[in-house]
Amino acid sequence: MERVKRLEIITNSLEIPQVLKILDKIGVSGYSIIKDVTGKGDRGKVIDDLETPALTNGYVLSVCTEEQEYEVVEAITPILKKFGGVCIVSEAKWIAH
């Protein structure tokens, strides 16, 4: 197994395409997305009972190298500050196919 950094990014659904652009630019080649993520943060509750994605969150799960981690965090931080959300980075191992 290879050591990697696990990235979990939750932010406004409308910003997910920008997050994916950042990951692509840095060379993070794969990810999974979960739409309509609900929960509660320091900006209040996020609910999914509206017909517009403007008020819902999306979740991006990916892995990267330690070097890429710093680039991702630096690039993602302005989005999180403006639109809310979190970026969780943790140690992980993966089995590449």
PDB file of C-alpha atoms in Angstrom:
ATOM      1  CA  MET A   1       0.000   0.000   0.000  1.00  0.00           C
ATOM      2  CA  GLU A   2       1.073   3.525  -0.757  1.00  0.00           C
ATOM      3  CA  ARG A   3       0.872   6.405   1.738  1.00  0.00           C
ATOM      4  CA  VAL A   4      -1.301   9.266   0.498  1.00  0.00           C
ATOM      5  CA  LYS A   5      -3.145  12.294   1.840  1.00  0.00           C
ATOM      6  CA  ARG A   6      -6.910  11.947   1.933  1.00  0.00           C
ATOM      7  CA  LEU A   7      -8.755  15.114   0.907  1.00  0.00           C
ATOM      8  CA  GLU A   8     -12.338  15.729   1.927  1.00  0.00           C
ATOM      9  CA  ILE A   9     -13.721  19.025   0.668  1.00  0.00           C
ATOM     10  CA  ILE A  10     -17.231  20.234   1.438  1.00  0.00           C
ATOM     11  CA  THR A  11     -18.368  23.550   0.016  1.00  0.00           C
ATOM     12  CA  ASN A  12     -21.211  25.239  -1.831  1.00  0.00           C
ATOM     13  CA  SER A  13     -22.405  23.117  -4.762  1.00  0.00           C
ATOM     14  CA  LEU A  14     -21.903  25.966  -7.211  1.00  0.00           C
ATOM     15  CA  GLU A  15     -18.188  26.060  -6.298  1.00  0.00           C
ATOM     16  CA  ILE A  16     -17.549  22.351  -6.878  1.00  0.00           C
ATOM     17  CA  PRO A  17     -16.557  22.906 -10.563  1.00  0.00           C
ATOM     18  CA  GLN A  18     -13.939  25.437  -9.393  1.00  0.00           C
ATOM     19  CA  VAL A  19     -12.638  22.937  -6.812  1.00  0.00           C
ATOM     20  CA  LEU A  20     -12.344  20.292  -9.532  1.00  0.00           C
ATOM     21  CA  LYS A  21     -10.464  22.742 -11.772  1.00  0.00           C
ATOM     22  CA  ILE A  22      -7.982  23.354  -8.955  1.00  0.00           C
ATOM     23  CA  LEU A  23      -7.482  19.624  -8.400  1.00  0.00           C
ATOM     24  CA  ASP A  24      -6.930  19.076 -12.130  1.00  0.00           C
ATOM     25  CA  LYS A  25      -4.481  21.989 -12.360  1.00  0.00           C
ATOM     26  CA  ILE A  26      -2.438  20.602  -9.467  1.00  0.00           C
ATOM     27  CA  GLY A  27      -2.448  17.123 -10.963  1.00  0.00           C
ATOM     28  CA  VAL A  28      -4.809  15.399  -8.554  1.00  0.00           C
ATOM     29  CA  SER A  29      -6.191  13.027 -11.103  1.00  0.00           C
ATOM     30  CA  GLY A  30      -9.177  11.371  -9.457  1.00  0.00           C
ATOM     31  CA  TYR A  31     -12.041  12.201  -7.172  1.00  0.00           C
ATOM     32  CA  SER A  32     -15.542  11.227  -6.121  1.00  0.00           C
ATOM     33  CA  ILE A  33     -18.399  13.668  -5.638  1.00  0.00           C
ATOM     34  CA  ILE A  34     -21.468  13.462  -3.457  1.00  0.00           C
ATOM     35  CA  LYS A  35     -24.148  16.029  -4.291  1.00  0.00           C
ATOM     36  CA  ASP A  36     -26.677  17.645  -1.948  1.00  0.00           C
ATOM     37  CA  VAL A  37     -24.690  17.234   1.247  1.00  0.00           C
ATOM     38  CA  THR A  38     -26.554  18.512   4.293  1.00  0.00           C
ATOM     39  CA  GLY A  39     -25.310  19.334   7.742  1.00  0.00           C
ATOM     40  CA  LYS A  40     -24.499  22.139  10.108  1.00  0.00           C
ATOM     41  CA  GLY A  41     -21.467  24.376  10.332  1.00  0.00           C
ATOM     42  CA  ASP A  42     -20.539  27.711  11.818  1.00  0.00           C
ATOM     43  CA  ARG A  43     -22.675  29.418   9.139  1.00  0.00           C
ATOM     44  CA  GLY A  44     -25.759  27.430  10.181  1.00  0.00           C
ATOM     45  CA  LYS A  45     -27.661  24.477   8.752  1.00  0.00           C
ATOM     46  CA  VAL A  46     -27.468  23.463   5.111  1.00  0.00           C
ATOM     47  CA  ILE A  47     -30.635  21.787   3.897  1.00  0.00           C
ATOM     48  CA  ASP A  48     -31.516  20.201   0.571  1.00  0.00           C
ATOM     49  CA  ASP A  49     -35.253  20.844   0.327  1.00  0.00           C
ATOM     50  CA  LEU A  50     -34.930  23.685  -2.146  1.00  0.00           C
ATOM     51  CA  GLU A  51     -35.004  23.252  -5.919  1.00  0.00           C
ATOM     52  CA  THR A  52     -31.839  25.277  -6.483  1.00  0.00           C
ATOM     53  CA  PRO A  53     -28.323  23.970  -5.852  1.00  0.00           C
ATOM     54  CA  ALA A  54     -27.259  27.475  -4.793  1.00  0.00           C
ATOM     55  CA  LEU A  55     -27.935  26.687  -1.151  1.00  0.00           C
ATOM     56  CA  THR A  56     -26.704  23.101  -1.028  1.00  0.00           C
ATOM     57  CA  ASN A  57     -23.232  21.711  -0.510  1.00  0.00           C
ATOM     58  CA  GLY A  58     -21.197  19.174  -2.387  1.00  0.00           C
ATOM     59  CA  TYR A  59     -18.553  16.767  -1.089  1.00  0.00           C
ATOM     60  CA  VAL A  60     -15.357  15.897  -2.936  1.00  0.00           C
ATOM     61  CA  LEU A  61     -13.232  12.936  -1.853  1.00  0.00           C
ATOM     62  CA  SER A  62      -9.770  12.523  -3.308  1.00  0.00           C
ATOM     63  CA  VAL A  63      -6.202  11.574  -2.501  1.00  0.00           C
ATOM     64  CA  CYS A  64      -2.948  13.326  -3.285  1.00  0.00           C
ATOM     65  CA  THR A  65       0.721  13.405  -2.457  1.00  0.00           C
ATOM     66  CA  GLU A  66       2.115  15.407   0.444  1.00  0.00           C
ATOM     67  CA  GLU A  67       3.531  17.970  -2.004  1.00  0.00           C
ATOM     68  CA  GLN A  68       0.150  18.384  -3.699  1.00  0.00           C
ATOM     69  CA  GLU A  69      -1.578  18.749  -0.318  1.00  0.00           C
ATOM     70  CA  TYR A  70      -0.041  22.160   0.312  1.00  0.00           C
ATOM     71  CA  GLU A  71      -0.952  23.413  -3.159  1.00  0.00           C
ATOM     72  CA  VAL A  72      -4.535  22.196  -2.801  1.00  0.00           C
ATOM     73  CA  VAL A  73      -4.988  23.758   0.636  1.00  0.00           C
ATOM     74  CA  GLU A  74      -3.560  27.089  -0.518  1.00  0.00           C
ATOM     75  CA  ALA A  75      -5.787  27.162  -3.613  1.00  0.00           C
ATOM     76  CA  ILE A  76      -8.961  25.959  -1.862  1.00  0.00           C
ATOM     77  CA  THR A  77      -8.752  28.287   1.150  1.00  0.00           C
ATOM     78  CA  PRO A  78     -10.110  31.420  -0.636  1.00  0.00           C
ATOM     79  CA  ILE A  79     -13.184  29.452  -1.789  1.00  0.00           C
ATOM     80  CA  LEU A  80     -13.841  28.181   1.729  1.00  0.00           C
ATOM     81  CA  LYS A  81     -13.439  31.652   3.215  1.00  0.00           C
ATOM     82  CA  LYS A  82     -15.863  33.193   0.702  1.00  0.00           C
ATOM     83  CA  PHE A  83     -18.504  30.457   0.409  1.00  0.00           C
ATOM     84  CA  GLY A  84     -18.004  28.383   3.570  1.00  0.00           C
ATOM     85  CA  GLY A  85     -17.124  24.752   3.918  1.00  0.00           C
ATOM     86  CA  VAL A  86     -14.225  22.655   5.093  1.00  0.00           C
ATOM     87  CA  CYS A  87     -11.187  20.896   3.703  1.00  0.00           C
ATOM     88  CA  ILE A  88     -10.107  17.940   5.812  1.00  0.00           C
ATOM     89  CA  VAL A  89      -6.696  16.414   5.156  1.00  0.00           C
ATOM     90  CA  SER A  90      -5.706  13.159   6.808  1.00  0.00           C
ATOM     91  CA  GLU A  91      -3.116  10.434   6.476  1.00  0.00           C
ATOM     92  CA  ALA A  92      -4.242   7.433   4.476  1.00  0.00           C
ATOM     93  CA  LYS A  93      -2.994   4.440   2.553  1.00  0.00           C
ATOM     94  CA  TRP A  94      -4.378   3.202  -0.690  1.00  0.00           C
ATOM     95  CA  ILE A  95      -4.121   0.293  -3.011  1.00  0.00           C
ATOM     96  CA  ALA A  96      -3.700   1.598  -6.534  1.00  0.00           C
ATOM     97  CA  HIS A  97      -4.990  -0.622  -9.298  1.00  0.00           C
TER      98      HIS A  97
END
